[in-house]
Structures are given as structure tokens and as C-alpha cells.
Amino acid sequence: MTAKRNADGTWQLGDLLVNEAGHGRVQLRDCGQLTLEMPESGDGEEPAAGGAEDDEYLVRPFRMLSATLIEGHWVDFSDPALFRDNVKLFDGVTIFRDHRPDVACWVGVATNARYSTRGGVAGVDADYKISKAQDEALTKGAIVRGLSAKPPAIRATSVGISFKARRSHPEMTPYEFWTNLGREVDGQVVRHIVEKLKRVHETSLVYSGADPNARAFSAPIPRSEPMKDLSTLAAQLKQLAATNPELAQLAAGAEQLAAAPPAAP
């Protein structure tokens, strides 16, 4: 892709649009960028068709966006604080297919957004709640079938997001900066370094996204399964703490309670 300067003074590279003040917007679809190394699967296994399901909705857990450099767009979201401090921006976001944000083309909503360090990569995870009726009307059930396949045929997601960023090489003129995006200059890649997340406009199910970590992953403990006793709760919290260190203290407390002798009557 080649960067260009628009008549209004903004600069554009594919789906990335940024003004001179560093305010930008991008849809993180796969732009066909070749990379030297692909990251390993976030949880060390193939994403599974887990989650929850009833007559109206199919729910699948997804990583929405990760603290990483998005190659091809050259937007750097690497600061974990961007996600830890802005989880609410991702909650309740409408899900579309292939970045077609039309009021008649929604397929679901992202719920239960949460900060996560799953697989050692910080970011925001959420449960994608897909309407079976809407999917049937739009795709004759293709999305639900794709998400339910083992392994899933649909596993990638991509957000449309606004941000404020600074240039990695402020000494460059705008032309020099944009024409060198993605190249290594003076020991670092020329890129936009995101300092603030402003708004998540939408998220989409896509064939392939620009963030290779943004995908479906193995399901958490099904919410429909009751907590049979304190030992079960402790074991489940310990399992979750393996990928979310913030739960470690809670898991340890539950283990202590489970191991304590029962109170005297």
C-alpha cells in the first residue's frame, strides 16, 4: 500500500486515516502484509467451539484487540495501559460482518469485556453474543455454523477504532514519515505510537484480521454449570488465574477456604 495526503490535510494508508494532530481511525482488517514471524496461538491450542448457546443466541469468547504493533497499518498499541484503563470502550460494541456497519447488517454484540493477559499478551477479551435469528436472515445461518464447527471455520475478528497517537520519528516531515512507515530508521520501526484510545466504533467477524491475536479462543467454564462446592470454585478460579494473574489472589483465598475444616455446628 502507498500512503497519500488528502485534500483536507489528513494522511491515509489503506484503512488508516490520521490528521496532523495525531487523531486517527482505522479498521484493523488484514491488509495482506507479509511478516517475518507469526505469533503462536494465544493459548497454545486451536480455538475451540466452546462458550454458551440457547435458542436465541450463540456466545463465543474472543480476543478483540491486543497490545501489539499492527503491521501493515503500522499502528502501535503495545502499551498494556491502553487496554487496562479502557475496557469499557469495548463493552456493548455492535458486531458486524466484514466491516459493513449498516443498521440492518448487525449480527450481535460484544459483552462482558475484560482486560486479559491471555497467552502472555495483554489486551481486551469479550464474549461475542450472536443472534441466531439475525444470522439466519442475513446469511442463512452461515455465521453460527462457522463458529460452531470443530475447528471453527470463522475465528478472526477486527475492530474499527479511533485513537490519538504520536509519531515514532518526530524529526521527520509528514511526507518522510508516511513514506517510511514500516521501515526501520535509526534502530526502530517508523510507526504511529498510540497514546489514547478514543472510541471503538464497531467490531466485525472477518476471514483474517490485522491483529493475529484477535480471534476466538477455547471457551471458559460454561456459565450454565453450577458451582457444586467451594472446592470446585477454587479449582476453576485457579484455572482462570493461569491466564489472568489478577485472579491469583482470589484463587489462593478460595483454596484456603476449601482446605479449611468445616465450622463446628
XYZ file of C-alpha atoms in Angstrom, residues 54-59 95 106-109 128-144 147 205:
30
model
C -29.556 -21.259 23.692
C -32.417 -20.968 21.223
C -31.762 -17.257 20.601
C -28.017 -16.712 20.908
C -24.645 -18.325 20.364
C -21.897 -16.975 22.647
C -20.754 -6.902 15.902
C -25.528 -6.345 12.635
C -25.096 -9.917 13.845
C -24.601 -9.487 17.585
C -22.957 -7.576 20.410
C -19.441 -12.346 21.262
C -23.205 -12.810 21.550
C -24.509 -13.759 18.095
C -28.220 -13.543 17.295
C -29.326 -16.741 15.579
C -32.415 -15.067 14.101
C -30.404 -12.186 12.630
C -27.762 -14.552 11.283
C -30.448 -16.679 9.667
C -31.911 -13.591 7.994
C -28.548 -12.325 6.739
C -26.523 -15.449 5.941
C -28.970 -18.339 6.346
C -27.077 -19.409 9.460
C -23.577 -19.419 7.952
C -22.004 -17.479 10.825
C -23.412 -19.709 13.556
C -18.395 -20.516 14.712
C -16.198 -11.160 12.239
